[in-house]
GROMACS .gro file of C-alpha atoms in nm:
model
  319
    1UNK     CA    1   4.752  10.889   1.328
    2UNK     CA    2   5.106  10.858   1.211
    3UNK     CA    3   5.163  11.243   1.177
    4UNK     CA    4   5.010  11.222   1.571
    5UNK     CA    5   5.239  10.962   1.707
    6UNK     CA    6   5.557  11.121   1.581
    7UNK     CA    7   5.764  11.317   1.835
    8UNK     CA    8   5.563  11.094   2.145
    9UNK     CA    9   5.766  10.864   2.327
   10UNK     CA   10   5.536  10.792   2.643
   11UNK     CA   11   5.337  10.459   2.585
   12UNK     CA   12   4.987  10.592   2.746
   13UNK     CA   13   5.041  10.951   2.546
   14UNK     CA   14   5.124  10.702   2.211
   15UNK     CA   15   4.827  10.538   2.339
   16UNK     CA   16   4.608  10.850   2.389
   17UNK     CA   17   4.683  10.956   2.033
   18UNK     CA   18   4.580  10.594   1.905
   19UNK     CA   19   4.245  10.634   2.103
   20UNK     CA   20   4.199  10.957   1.950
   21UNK     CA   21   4.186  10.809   1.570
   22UNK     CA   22   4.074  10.430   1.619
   23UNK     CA   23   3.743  10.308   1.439
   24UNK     CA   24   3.452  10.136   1.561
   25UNK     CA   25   3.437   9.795   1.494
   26UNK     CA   26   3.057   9.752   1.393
   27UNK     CA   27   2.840  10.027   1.260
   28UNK     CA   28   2.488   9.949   1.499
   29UNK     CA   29   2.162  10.108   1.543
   30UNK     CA   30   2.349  10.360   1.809
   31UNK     CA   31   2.551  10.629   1.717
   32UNK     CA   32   2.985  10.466   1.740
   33UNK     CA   33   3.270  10.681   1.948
   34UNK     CA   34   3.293  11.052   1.973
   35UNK     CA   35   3.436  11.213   1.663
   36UNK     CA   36   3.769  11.461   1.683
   37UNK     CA   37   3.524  11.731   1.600
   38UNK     CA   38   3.343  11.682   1.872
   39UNK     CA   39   3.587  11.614   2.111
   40UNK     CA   40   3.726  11.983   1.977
   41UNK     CA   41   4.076  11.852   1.864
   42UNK     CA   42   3.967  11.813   1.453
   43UNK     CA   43   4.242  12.065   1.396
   44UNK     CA   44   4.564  11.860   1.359
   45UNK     CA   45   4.771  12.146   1.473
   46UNK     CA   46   4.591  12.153   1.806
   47UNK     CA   47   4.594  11.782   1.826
   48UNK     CA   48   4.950  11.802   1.822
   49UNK     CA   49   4.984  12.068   2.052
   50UNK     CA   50   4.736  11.913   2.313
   51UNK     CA   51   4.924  11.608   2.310
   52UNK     CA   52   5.223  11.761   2.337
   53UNK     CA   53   5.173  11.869   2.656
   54UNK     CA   54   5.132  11.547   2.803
   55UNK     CA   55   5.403  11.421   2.643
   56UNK     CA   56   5.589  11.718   2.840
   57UNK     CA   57   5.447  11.691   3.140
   58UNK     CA   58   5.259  11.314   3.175
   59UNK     CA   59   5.235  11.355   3.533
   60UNK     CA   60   4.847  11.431   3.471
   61UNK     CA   61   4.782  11.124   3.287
   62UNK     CA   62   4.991  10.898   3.507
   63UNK     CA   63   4.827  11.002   3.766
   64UNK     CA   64   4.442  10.958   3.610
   65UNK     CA   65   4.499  10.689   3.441
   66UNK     CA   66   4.734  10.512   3.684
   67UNK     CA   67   5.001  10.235   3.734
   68UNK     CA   68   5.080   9.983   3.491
   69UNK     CA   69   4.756   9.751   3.455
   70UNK     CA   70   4.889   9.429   3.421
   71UNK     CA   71   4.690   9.197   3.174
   72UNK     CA   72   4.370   9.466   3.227
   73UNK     CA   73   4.379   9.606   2.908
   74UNK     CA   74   3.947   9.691   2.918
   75UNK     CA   75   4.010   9.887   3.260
   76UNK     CA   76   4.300  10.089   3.125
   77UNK     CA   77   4.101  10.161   2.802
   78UNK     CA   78   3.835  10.282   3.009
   79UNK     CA   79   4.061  10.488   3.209
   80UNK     CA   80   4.227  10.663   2.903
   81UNK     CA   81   3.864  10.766   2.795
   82UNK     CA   82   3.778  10.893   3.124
   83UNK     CA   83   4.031  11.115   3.069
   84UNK     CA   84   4.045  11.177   2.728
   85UNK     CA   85   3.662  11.339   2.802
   86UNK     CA   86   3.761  11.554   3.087
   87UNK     CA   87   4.057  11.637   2.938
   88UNK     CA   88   3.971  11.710   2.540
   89UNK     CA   89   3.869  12.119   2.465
   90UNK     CA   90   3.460  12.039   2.388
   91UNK     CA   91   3.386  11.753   2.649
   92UNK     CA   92   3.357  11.699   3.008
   93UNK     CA   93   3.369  11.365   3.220
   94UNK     CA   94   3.011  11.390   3.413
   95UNK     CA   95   3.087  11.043   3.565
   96UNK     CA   96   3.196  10.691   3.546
   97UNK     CA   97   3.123  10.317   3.655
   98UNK     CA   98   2.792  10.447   3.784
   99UNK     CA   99   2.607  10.156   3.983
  100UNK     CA  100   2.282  10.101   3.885
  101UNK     CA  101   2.018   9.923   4.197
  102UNK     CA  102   1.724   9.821   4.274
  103UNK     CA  103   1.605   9.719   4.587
  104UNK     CA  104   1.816   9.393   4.641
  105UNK     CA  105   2.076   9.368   4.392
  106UNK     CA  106   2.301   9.580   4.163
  107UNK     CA  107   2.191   9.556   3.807
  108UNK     CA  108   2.529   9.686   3.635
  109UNK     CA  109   2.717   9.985   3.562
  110UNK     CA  110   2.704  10.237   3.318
  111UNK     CA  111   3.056  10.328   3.165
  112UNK     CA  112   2.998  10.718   3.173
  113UNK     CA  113   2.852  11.008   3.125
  114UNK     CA  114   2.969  11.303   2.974
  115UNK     CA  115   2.897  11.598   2.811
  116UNK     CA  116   2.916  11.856   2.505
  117UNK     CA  117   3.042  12.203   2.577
  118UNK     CA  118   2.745  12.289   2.323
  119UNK     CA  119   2.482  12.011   2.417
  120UNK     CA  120   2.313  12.042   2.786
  121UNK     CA  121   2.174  11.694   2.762
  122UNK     CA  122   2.431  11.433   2.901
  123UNK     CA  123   2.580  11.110   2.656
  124UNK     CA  124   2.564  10.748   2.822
  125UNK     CA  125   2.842  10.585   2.656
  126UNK     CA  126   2.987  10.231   2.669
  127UNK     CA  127   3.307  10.079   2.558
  128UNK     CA  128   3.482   9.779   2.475
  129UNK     CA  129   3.796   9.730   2.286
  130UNK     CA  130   3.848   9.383   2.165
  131UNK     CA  131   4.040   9.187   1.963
  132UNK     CA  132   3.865   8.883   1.773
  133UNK     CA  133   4.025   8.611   1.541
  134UNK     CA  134   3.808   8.492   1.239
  135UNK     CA  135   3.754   8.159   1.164
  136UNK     CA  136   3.729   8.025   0.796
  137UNK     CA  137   3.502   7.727   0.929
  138UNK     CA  138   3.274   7.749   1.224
  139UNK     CA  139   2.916   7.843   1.353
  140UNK     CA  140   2.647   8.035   1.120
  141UNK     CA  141   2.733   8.172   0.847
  142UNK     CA  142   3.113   8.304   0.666
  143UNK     CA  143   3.005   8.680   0.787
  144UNK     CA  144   2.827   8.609   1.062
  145UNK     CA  145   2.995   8.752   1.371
  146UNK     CA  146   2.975   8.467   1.535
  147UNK     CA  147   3.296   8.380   1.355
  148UNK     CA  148   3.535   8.600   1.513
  149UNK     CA  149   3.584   8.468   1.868
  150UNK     CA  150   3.885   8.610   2.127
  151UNK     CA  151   4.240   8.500   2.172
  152UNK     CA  152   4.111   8.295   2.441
  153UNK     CA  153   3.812   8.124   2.300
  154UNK     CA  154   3.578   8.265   2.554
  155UNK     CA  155   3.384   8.548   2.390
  156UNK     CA  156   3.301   8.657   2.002
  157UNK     CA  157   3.142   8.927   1.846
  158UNK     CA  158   2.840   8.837   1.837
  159UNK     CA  159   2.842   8.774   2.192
  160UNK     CA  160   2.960   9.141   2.274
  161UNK     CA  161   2.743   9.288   2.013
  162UNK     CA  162   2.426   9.124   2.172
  163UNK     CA  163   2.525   9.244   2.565
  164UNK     CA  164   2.673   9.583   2.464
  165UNK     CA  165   2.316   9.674   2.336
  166UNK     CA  166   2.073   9.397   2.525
  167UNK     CA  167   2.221   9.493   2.836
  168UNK     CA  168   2.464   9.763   2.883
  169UNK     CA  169   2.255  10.059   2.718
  170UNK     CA  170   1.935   9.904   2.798
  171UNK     CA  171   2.056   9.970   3.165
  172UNK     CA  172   1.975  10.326   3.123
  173UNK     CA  173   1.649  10.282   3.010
  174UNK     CA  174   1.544  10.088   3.350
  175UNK     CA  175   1.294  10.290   3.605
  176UNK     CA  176   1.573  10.183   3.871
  177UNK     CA  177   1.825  10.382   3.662
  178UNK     CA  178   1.643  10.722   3.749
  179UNK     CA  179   1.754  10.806   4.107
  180UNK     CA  180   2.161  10.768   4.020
  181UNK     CA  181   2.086  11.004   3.659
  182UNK     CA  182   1.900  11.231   3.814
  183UNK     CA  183   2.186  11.453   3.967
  184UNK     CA  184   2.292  11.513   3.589
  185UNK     CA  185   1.983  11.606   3.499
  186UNK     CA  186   1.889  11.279   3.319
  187UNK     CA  187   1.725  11.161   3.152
  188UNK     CA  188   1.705  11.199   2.863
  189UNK     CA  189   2.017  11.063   2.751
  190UNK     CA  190   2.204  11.001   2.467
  191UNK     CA  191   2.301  10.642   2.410
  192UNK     CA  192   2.651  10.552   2.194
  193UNK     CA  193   2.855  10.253   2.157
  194UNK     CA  194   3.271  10.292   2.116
  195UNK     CA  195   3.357   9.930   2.062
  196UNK     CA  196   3.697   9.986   1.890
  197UNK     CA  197   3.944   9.713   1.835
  198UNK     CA  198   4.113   9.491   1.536
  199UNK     CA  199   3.975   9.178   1.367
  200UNK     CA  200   4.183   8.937   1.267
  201UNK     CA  201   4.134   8.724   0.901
  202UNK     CA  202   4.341   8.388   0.832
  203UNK     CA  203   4.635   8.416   0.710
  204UNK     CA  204   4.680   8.237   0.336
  205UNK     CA  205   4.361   8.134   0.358
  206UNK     CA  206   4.223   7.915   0.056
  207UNK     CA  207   3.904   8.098   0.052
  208UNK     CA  208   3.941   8.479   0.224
  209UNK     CA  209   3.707   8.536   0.571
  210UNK     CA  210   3.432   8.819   0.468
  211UNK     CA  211   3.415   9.070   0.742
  212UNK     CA  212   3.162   9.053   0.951
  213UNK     CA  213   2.811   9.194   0.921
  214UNK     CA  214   2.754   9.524   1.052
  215UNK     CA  215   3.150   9.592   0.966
  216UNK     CA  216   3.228  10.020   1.028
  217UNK     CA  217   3.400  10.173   0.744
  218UNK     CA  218   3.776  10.225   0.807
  219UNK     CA  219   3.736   9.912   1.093
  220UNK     CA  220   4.110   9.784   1.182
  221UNK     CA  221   4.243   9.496   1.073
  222UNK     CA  222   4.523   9.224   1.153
  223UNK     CA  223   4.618   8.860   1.066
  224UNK     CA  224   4.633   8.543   1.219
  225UNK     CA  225   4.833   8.195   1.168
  226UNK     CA  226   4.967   7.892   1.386
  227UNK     CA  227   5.282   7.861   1.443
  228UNK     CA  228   5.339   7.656   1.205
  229UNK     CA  229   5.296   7.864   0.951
  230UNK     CA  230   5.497   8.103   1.101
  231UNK     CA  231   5.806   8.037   0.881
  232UNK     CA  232   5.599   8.023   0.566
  233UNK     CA  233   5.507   8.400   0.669
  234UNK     CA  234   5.828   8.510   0.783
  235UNK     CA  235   5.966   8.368   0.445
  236UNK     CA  236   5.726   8.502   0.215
  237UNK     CA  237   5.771   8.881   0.387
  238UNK     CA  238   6.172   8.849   0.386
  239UNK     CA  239   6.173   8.763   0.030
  240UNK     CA  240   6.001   9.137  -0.017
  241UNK     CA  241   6.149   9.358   0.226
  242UNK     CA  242   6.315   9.425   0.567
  243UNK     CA  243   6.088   9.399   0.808
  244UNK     CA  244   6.086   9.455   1.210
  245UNK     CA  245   5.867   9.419   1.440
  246UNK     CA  246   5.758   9.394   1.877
  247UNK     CA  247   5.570   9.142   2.058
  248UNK     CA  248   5.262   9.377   2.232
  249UNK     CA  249   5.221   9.317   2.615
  250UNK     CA  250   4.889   9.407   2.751
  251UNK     CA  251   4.766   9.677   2.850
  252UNK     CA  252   4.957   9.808   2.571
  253UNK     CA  253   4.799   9.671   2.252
  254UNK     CA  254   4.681  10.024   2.176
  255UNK     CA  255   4.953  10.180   1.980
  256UNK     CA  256   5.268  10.043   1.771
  257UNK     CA  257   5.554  10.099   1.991
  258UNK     CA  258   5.852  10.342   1.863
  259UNK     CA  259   6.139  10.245   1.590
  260UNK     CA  260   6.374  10.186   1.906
  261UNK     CA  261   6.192   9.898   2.079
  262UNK     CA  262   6.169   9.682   1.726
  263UNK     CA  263   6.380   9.333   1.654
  264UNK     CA  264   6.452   9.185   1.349
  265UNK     CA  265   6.255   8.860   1.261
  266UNK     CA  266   6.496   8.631   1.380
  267UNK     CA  267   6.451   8.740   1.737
  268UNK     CA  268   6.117   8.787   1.710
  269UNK     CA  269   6.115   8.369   1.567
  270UNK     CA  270   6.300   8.236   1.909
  271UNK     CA  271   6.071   8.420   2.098
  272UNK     CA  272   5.730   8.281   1.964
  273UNK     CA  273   5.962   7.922   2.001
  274UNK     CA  274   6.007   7.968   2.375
  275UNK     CA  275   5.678   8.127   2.407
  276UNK     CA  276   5.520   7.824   2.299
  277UNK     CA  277   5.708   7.560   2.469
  278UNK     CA  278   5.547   7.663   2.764
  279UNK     CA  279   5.221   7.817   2.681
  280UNK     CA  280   4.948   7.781   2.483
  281UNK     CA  281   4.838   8.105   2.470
  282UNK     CA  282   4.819   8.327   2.173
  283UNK     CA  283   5.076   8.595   2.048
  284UNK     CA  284   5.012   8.926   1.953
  285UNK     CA  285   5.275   9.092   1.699
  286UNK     CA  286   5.329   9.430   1.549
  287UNK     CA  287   5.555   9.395   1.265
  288UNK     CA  288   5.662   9.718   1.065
  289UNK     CA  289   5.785   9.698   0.654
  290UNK     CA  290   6.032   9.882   0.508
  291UNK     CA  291   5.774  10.054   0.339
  292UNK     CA  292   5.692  10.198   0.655
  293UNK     CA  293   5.352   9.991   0.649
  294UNK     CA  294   5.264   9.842   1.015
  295UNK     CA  295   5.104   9.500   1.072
  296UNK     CA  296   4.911   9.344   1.325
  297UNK     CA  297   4.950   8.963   1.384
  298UNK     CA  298   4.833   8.692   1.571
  299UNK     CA  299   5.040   8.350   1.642
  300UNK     CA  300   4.872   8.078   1.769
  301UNK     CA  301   4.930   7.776   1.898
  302UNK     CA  302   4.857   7.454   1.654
  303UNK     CA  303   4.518   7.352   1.843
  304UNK     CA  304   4.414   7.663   1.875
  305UNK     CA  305   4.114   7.734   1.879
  306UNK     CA  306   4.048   7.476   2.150
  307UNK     CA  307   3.668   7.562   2.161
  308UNK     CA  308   3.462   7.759   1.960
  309UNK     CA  309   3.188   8.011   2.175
  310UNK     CA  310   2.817   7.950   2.078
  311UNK     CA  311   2.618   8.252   1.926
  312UNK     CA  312   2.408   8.393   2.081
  313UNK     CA  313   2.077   8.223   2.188
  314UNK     CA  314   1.906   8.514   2.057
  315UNK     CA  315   1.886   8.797   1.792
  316UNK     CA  316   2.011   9.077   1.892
  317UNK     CA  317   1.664   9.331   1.917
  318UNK     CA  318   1.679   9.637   1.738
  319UNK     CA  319   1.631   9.953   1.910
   0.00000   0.00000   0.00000
Protein backbone atom coordinates (compact mmCIF):
# COMPACT_ATOMS: atom_id res chain seq x y z
CA UNK A 1 0.00 0.00 0.00
CA UNK A 2 2.82 2.32 0.80
CA UNK A 3 4.57 1.92 -2.67
CA UNK A 4 0.63 2.84 -3.90
CA UNK A 5 0.11 5.92 -1.88
CA UNK A 6 3.37 7.56 -2.83
CA UNK A 7 3.21 10.29 -5.50
CA UNK A 8 -0.98 10.72 -4.56
CA UNK A 9 -1.91 13.79 -2.99
CA UNK A 10 -5.84 13.75 -3.49
CA UNK A 11 -7.55 12.40 -0.23
CA UNK A 12 -10.38 10.16 -2.14
CA UNK A 13 -7.45 8.88 -4.78
CA UNK A 14 -5.18 8.18 -1.25
CA UNK A 15 -8.35 6.73 -0.26
CA UNK A 16 -9.03 4.65 -3.41
CA UNK A 17 -5.57 3.14 -3.13
CA UNK A 18 -6.28 2.25 0.68
CA UNK A 19 -9.59 0.50 -0.49
CA UNK A 20 -7.69 -1.28 -2.98
CA UNK A 21 -5.33 -3.18 -0.27
CA UNK A 22 -7.49 -3.16 3.08
CA UNK A 23 -8.38 -6.64 4.75
CA UNK A 24 -11.50 -8.05 5.85
CA UNK A 25 -12.11 -7.93 9.26
CA UNK A 26 -13.64 -11.51 9.91
CA UNK A 27 -13.03 -14.51 7.75
CA UNK A 28 -17.10 -15.96 7.53
CA UNK A 29 -18.81 -18.68 5.80
CA UNK A 30 -19.01 -16.15 2.57
CA UNK A 31 -16.34 -15.47 0.43
CA UNK A 32 -14.53 -11.50 1.99
CA UNK A 33 -13.83 -8.41 -0.67
CA UNK A 34 -12.75 -8.76 -4.22
CA UNK A 35 -9.09 -9.55 -4.59
CA UNK A 36 -6.59 -7.16 -6.89
CA UNK A 37 -6.53 -10.10 -9.19
CA UNK A 38 -9.79 -10.02 -9.75
CA UNK A 39 -10.43 -6.60 -9.88
CA UNK A 40 -7.48 -6.85 -12.82
CA UNK A 41 -5.03 -4.36 -11.09
CA UNK A 42 -2.63 -7.41 -9.31
CA UNK A 43 0.14 -5.92 -11.40
CA UNK A 44 1.63 -3.11 -9.25
CA UNK A 45 2.83 -1.30 -12.27
CA UNK A 46 -0.73 -0.98 -13.56
CA UNK A 47 -1.99 -0.19 -10.16
CA UNK A 48 0.14 2.67 -10.23
CA UNK A 49 -0.62 3.73 -13.51
CA UNK A 50 -4.49 3.39 -13.05
CA UNK A 51 -4.32 5.46 -10.14
CA UNK A 52 -2.36 7.78 -11.58
CA UNK A 53 -4.74 8.91 -13.73
CA UNK A 54 -7.08 9.95 -11.24
CA UNK A 55 -4.69 11.53 -9.41
CA UNK A 56 -4.23 13.60 -12.84
CA UNK A 57 -7.41 14.11 -13.68
CA UNK A 58 -9.89 13.43 -10.33
CA UNK A 59 -12.64 15.11 -11.97
CA UNK A 60 -14.15 11.45 -12.59
CA UNK A 61 -14.05 10.47 -9.08
CA UNK A 62 -15.22 13.78 -7.68
CA UNK A 63 -17.81 13.66 -9.61
CA UNK A 64 -18.96 9.73 -8.76
CA UNK A 65 -18.16 9.76 -5.63
CA UNK A 66 -19.22 13.32 -4.77
CA UNK A 67 -18.92 16.28 -2.28
CA UNK A 68 -17.37 16.06 0.97
CA UNK A 69 -19.66 13.62 3.16
CA UNK A 70 -19.62 15.11 6.33
CA UNK A 71 -19.58 12.55 9.32
CA UNK A 72 -21.00 9.73 6.52
CA UNK A 73 -18.08 7.81 6.33
CA UNK A 74 -20.37 4.18 5.39
CA UNK A 75 -22.02 6.20 2.36
CA UNK A 76 -18.72 7.48 1.03
CA UNK A 77 -17.17 3.97 1.43
CA UNK A 78 -19.90 2.70 -0.50
CA UNK A 79 -19.51 5.27 -3.07
CA UNK A 80 -15.70 4.65 -3.58
CA UNK A 81 -16.63 0.90 -4.27
CA UNK A 82 -19.25 1.76 -6.63
CA UNK A 83 -16.70 3.14 -8.45
CA UNK A 84 -13.84 1.29 -7.83
CA UNK A 85 -16.10 -1.74 -9.71
CA UNK A 86 -17.05 0.24 -12.69
CA UNK A 87 -13.97 1.71 -12.86
CA UNK A 88 -11.20 -1.29 -12.17
CA UNK A 89 -9.97 -3.26 -15.76
CA UNK A 90 -11.97 -6.90 -14.86
CA UNK A 91 -15.25 -5.58 -13.13
CA UNK A 92 -18.32 -3.77 -13.89
CA UNK A 93 -20.89 -1.92 -11.51
CA UNK A 94 -24.32 -3.85 -12.52
CA UNK A 95 -26.10 -1.78 -9.79
CA UNK A 96 -26.40 -0.35 -6.40
CA UNK A 97 -28.79 0.31 -3.31
CA UNK A 98 -31.27 -1.94 -5.08
CA UNK A 99 -34.73 -1.85 -3.10
CA UNK A 100 -36.01 -4.96 -2.33
CA UNK A 101 -40.43 -5.11 -1.84
CA UNK A 102 -43.01 -6.92 -1.25
CA UNK A 103 -46.39 -6.01 -1.43
CA UNK A 104 -46.58 -3.41 1.49
CA UNK A 105 -43.28 -2.58 2.68
CA UNK A 106 -39.60 -2.36 1.57
CA UNK A 107 -37.59 -5.15 3.02
CA UNK A 108 -33.95 -3.55 2.49
CA UNK A 109 -31.41 -2.93 0.01
CA UNK A 110 -28.85 -4.82 -1.49
CA UNK A 111 -25.40 -2.93 -1.70
CA UNK A 112 -24.61 -4.06 -5.39
CA UNK A 113 -24.19 -6.04 -7.99
CA UNK A 114 -21.48 -6.42 -10.18
CA UNK A 115 -19.75 -8.43 -12.39
CA UNK A 116 -16.53 -10.39 -13.72
CA UNK A 117 -15.30 -9.59 -17.18
CA UNK A 118 -14.80 -13.56 -17.18
CA UNK A 119 -17.86 -14.71 -14.99
CA UNK A 120 -21.55 -14.15 -16.62
CA UNK A 121 -23.22 -14.79 -13.33
CA UNK A 122 -23.60 -11.47 -11.29
CA UNK A 123 -21.86 -11.00 -7.37
CA UNK A 124 -24.32 -9.58 -4.57
CA UNK A 125 -21.96 -7.91 -2.38
CA UNK A 126 -22.31 -6.01 0.93
CA UNK A 127 -20.10 -3.71 2.83
CA UNK A 128 -19.38 -2.20 5.99
CA UNK A 129 -16.29 -0.56 7.20
CA UNK A 130 -16.13 -0.18 10.88
CA UNK A 131 -14.09 0.65 13.48
CA UNK A 132 -14.57 -1.27 16.95
CA UNK A 133 -12.71 -0.73 20.35
CA UNK A 134 -12.01 -3.94 22.47
CA UNK A 135 -12.75 -4.20 25.83
CA UNK A 136 -10.50 -6.16 28.37
CA UNK A 137 -13.72 -6.77 30.62
CA UNK A 138 -17.20 -7.07 29.31
CA UNK A 139 -19.95 -9.47 27.88
CA UNK A 140 -19.12 -13.29 26.83
CA UNK A 141 -16.14 -14.32 26.53
CA UNK A 142 -12.19 -12.42 26.04
CA UNK A 143 -12.57 -13.32 22.06
CA UNK A 144 -15.91 -13.16 21.71
CA UNK A 145 -16.87 -10.36 19.33
CA UNK A 146 -19.10 -9.12 21.42
CA UNK A 147 -16.16 -7.30 22.96
CA UNK A 148 -15.33 -4.88 20.41
CA UNK A 149 -18.16 -2.31 20.41
CA UNK A 150 -17.98 1.30 18.26
CA UNK A 151 -16.63 4.66 19.23
CA UNK A 152 -20.04 5.43 20.16
CA UNK A 153 -21.19 2.52 22.18
CA UNK A 154 -24.04 1.73 19.90
CA UNK A 155 -23.04 -1.26 17.77
CA UNK A 156 -20.22 -4.25 18.09
CA UNK A 157 -19.12 -6.88 16.06
CA UNK A 158 -21.05 -9.25 16.85
CA UNK A 159 -23.94 -7.19 16.20
CA UNK A 160 -22.76 -6.43 12.51
CA UNK A 161 -21.58 -9.90 11.99
CA UNK A 162 -25.09 -11.34 12.87
CA UNK A 163 -27.17 -8.60 10.40
CA UNK A 164 -24.51 -8.54 7.62
CA UNK A 165 -25.30 -12.33 7.12
CA UNK A 166 -28.97 -12.80 8.98
CA UNK A 167 -30.20 -10.07 7.02
CA UNK A 168 -28.35 -8.30 4.40
CA UNK A 169 -27.39 -11.45 2.15
CA UNK A 170 -30.30 -13.36 3.23
CA UNK A 171 -32.21 -10.49 1.36
CA UNK A 172 -31.26 -12.02 -1.85
CA UNK A 173 -32.40 -15.23 -1.13
CA UNK A 174 -36.19 -13.90 -0.55
CA UNK A 175 -38.94 -14.92 -3.41
CA UNK A 176 -39.69 -11.00 -3.25
CA UNK A 177 -36.05 -10.42 -4.31
CA UNK A 178 -36.73 -12.05 -7.86
CA UNK A 179 -38.57 -9.34 -9.86
CA UNK A 180 -35.70 -6.41 -9.09
CA UNK A 181 -32.65 -9.41 -10.05
CA UNK A 182 -34.21 -10.50 -12.77
CA UNK A 183 -33.07 -7.72 -15.30
CA UNK A 184 -29.39 -9.01 -14.50
CA UNK A 185 -30.19 -12.20 -15.15
CA UNK A 186 -30.35 -13.37 -11.48
CA UNK A 187 -30.37 -15.41 -9.84
CA UNK A 188 -28.17 -17.21 -9.18
CA UNK A 189 -25.95 -15.01 -7.43
CA UNK A 190 -22.91 -14.91 -5.80
CA UNK A 191 -23.01 -13.79 -2.21
CA UNK A 192 -19.63 -11.93 -0.50
CA UNK A 193 -19.10 -9.92 2.49
CA UNK A 194 -16.29 -6.80 2.39
CA UNK A 195 -16.48 -5.74 5.98
CA UNK A 196 -13.06 -3.99 6.17
CA UNK A 197 -12.06 -1.77 8.99
CA UNK A 198 -9.49 -1.61 12.16
CA UNK A 199 -9.94 -3.10 15.64
CA UNK A 200 -8.73 -1.50 18.31
CA UNK A 201 -6.87 -3.52 21.58
CA UNK A 202 -6.17 -1.59 25.03
CA UNK A 203 -3.48 0.10 25.27
CA UNK A 204 -0.92 -1.24 28.28
CA UNK A 205 -3.22 -3.55 29.07
CA UNK A 206 -2.38 -5.92 32.15
CA UNK A 207 -3.61 -8.90 30.35
CA UNK A 208 -3.55 -8.34 26.19
CA UNK A 209 -7.36 -8.48 24.38
CA UNK A 210 -7.28 -11.79 22.01
CA UNK A 211 -8.71 -10.89 18.69
CA UNK A 212 -11.80 -11.81 18.04
CA UNK A 213 -13.15 -15.10 16.73
CA UNK A 214 -13.47 -15.44 13.16
CA UNK A 215 -10.34 -12.78 12.94
CA UNK A 216 -9.06 -12.58 8.74
CA UNK A 217 -5.46 -12.98 8.36
CA UNK A 218 -3.63 -9.64 7.76
CA UNK A 219 -6.99 -7.86 9.67
CA UNK A 220 -5.92 -4.09 10.66
CA UNK A 221 -5.21 -3.07 13.78
CA UNK A 222 -5.04 0.15 16.12
CA UNK A 223 -4.94 1.11 19.86
CA UNK A 224 -6.99 2.63 22.30
CA UNK A 225 -6.51 4.61 25.79
CA UNK A 226 -8.34 7.44 27.89
CA UNK A 227 -7.07 10.39 28.08
CA UNK A 228 -5.55 9.93 30.85
CA UNK A 229 -3.22 7.82 29.78
CA UNK A 230 -2.49 9.86 27.08
CA UNK A 231 0.75 11.32 28.56
CA UNK A 232 1.93 7.94 29.74
CA UNK A 233 1.76 7.07 25.82
CA UNK A 234 3.06 10.13 24.49
CA UNK A 235 6.00 9.67 27.04
CA UNK A 236 6.79 6.21 26.53
CA UNK A 237 6.89 6.84 22.38
CA UNK A 238 9.08 10.18 22.80
CA UNK A 239 11.54 8.41 24.87
CA UNK A 240 12.05 6.07 21.48
CA UNK A 241 11.72 8.21 18.60
CA UNK A 242 10.27 11.31 16.82
CA UNK A 243 7.06 10.80 16.16
CA UNK A 244 4.16 12.87 14.22
CA UNK A 245 1.04 12.38 13.67
CA UNK A 246 -2.99 13.91 12.34
CA UNK A 247 -6.21 13.80 14.01
CA UNK A 248 -8.58 11.80 11.11
CA UNK A 249 -11.91 13.65 10.31
CA UNK A 250 -14.57 11.51 8.90
CA UNK A 251 -15.21 10.55 5.99
CA UNK A 252 -11.60 10.37 5.80
CA UNK A 253 -10.49 7.58 8.16
CA UNK A 254 -9.51 5.58 5.09
CA UNK A 255 -5.98 6.46 4.40
CA UNK A 256 -3.01 8.15 6.50
CA UNK A 257 -2.88 11.59 5.29
CA UNK A 258 0.54 12.91 3.55
CA UNK A 259 3.96 13.95 5.50
CA UNK A 260 2.72 17.70 5.01
CA UNK A 261 -0.52 17.66 7.05
CA UNK A 262 1.39 15.95 10.29
CA UNK A 263 2.08 17.91 13.88
CA UNK A 264 4.37 17.11 16.36
CA UNK A 265 2.92 15.59 19.65
CA UNK A 266 2.70 18.63 21.44
CA UNK A 267 0.05 20.00 19.15
CA UNK A 268 -1.51 17.03 18.72
CA UNK A 269 -1.70 16.99 23.13
CA UNK A 270 -3.66 20.60 23.22
CA UNK A 271 -5.84 19.42 20.77
CA UNK A 272 -7.20 16.14 22.44
CA UNK A 273 -7.25 18.89 25.74
CA UNK A 274 -9.70 21.21 24.00
CA UNK A 275 -11.34 18.40 22.32
CA UNK A 276 -12.34 17.06 25.48
CA UNK A 277 -13.36 19.99 27.41
CA UNK A 278 -16.22 20.09 25.36
CA UNK A 279 -16.98 16.69 24.11
CA UNK A 280 -17.14 13.44 25.07
CA UNK A 281 -16.69 11.89 22.06
CA UNK A 282 -13.86 9.72 21.01
CA UNK A 283 -10.62 10.67 19.02
CA UNK A 284 -9.25 9.04 16.24
CA UNK A 285 -5.31 9.52 15.65
CA UNK A 286 -2.83 8.54 13.04
CA UNK A 287 0.52 8.92 14.42
CA UNK A 288 3.64 8.13 12.14
CA UNK A 289 7.41 6.94 13.81
CA UNK A 290 10.50 7.84 12.67
CA UNK A 291 10.84 4.50 11.58
CA UNK A 292 8.39 5.29 9.10
CA UNK A 293 5.86 2.84 10.96
CA UNK A 294 2.13 4.37 11.04
CA UNK A 295 -0.27 3.98 13.99
CA UNK A 296 -3.77 4.05 14.51
CA UNK A 297 -5.16 5.38 17.87
CA UNK A 298 -8.08 5.92 19.72
CA UNK A 299 -8.47 8.61 22.74
CA UNK A 300 -11.23 8.41 24.79
CA UNK A 301 -12.80 10.13 27.17
CA UNK A 302 -12.34 8.78 31.02
CA UNK A 303 -16.03 7.21 31.21
CA UNK A 304 -15.92 5.97 28.16
CA UNK A 305 -17.44 3.41 27.40
CA UNK A 306 -20.67 4.79 28.84
CA UNK A 307 -22.67 1.59 27.89
CA UNK A 308 -21.71 -1.55 26.69
CA UNK A 309 -24.15 -3.08 23.49
CA UNK A 310 -25.72 -6.54 24.30
CA UNK A 311 -24.77 -9.54 21.95
CA UNK A 312 -26.73 -10.67 20.02
CA UNK A 313 -29.95 -12.50 21.15
CA UNK A 314 -29.04 -15.13 18.84
CA UNK A 315 -26.28 -17.25 17.11
CA UNK A 316 -25.47 -16.18 14.17
CA UNK A 317 -26.87 -19.34 11.61
CA UNK A 318 -24.49 -20.74 9.38
CA UNK A 319 -25.12 -20.76 5.81
Amino acid sequence: MTADLAGLRHPLVRDLAWLLHAPDLLTTPFAGRPSLGELGLEDPQRRRAWLQGFEQAPQTIEARVGPSLVNRLGLYHERLWHFLLDQAPDTRLLAHNLTIRDTKRTLGELDLLYRHRRDAQPVHLELAIKYYLGLPQGPETPDSQARWIGPGCADSLAIKRQHAIDHQLSLALRPEAAEALAPFDAPPLTPRLALLGLLFRPWSCESPLPAPREIAPGALFGDWLALSRWPSFRERIESIHTTRGAFLDKPHWLAPPVDADLIDLESLTGALDRHFAQRRSPRQLILKHADERWQRLFVVGNDWPHRIPLPPPRPTTNH
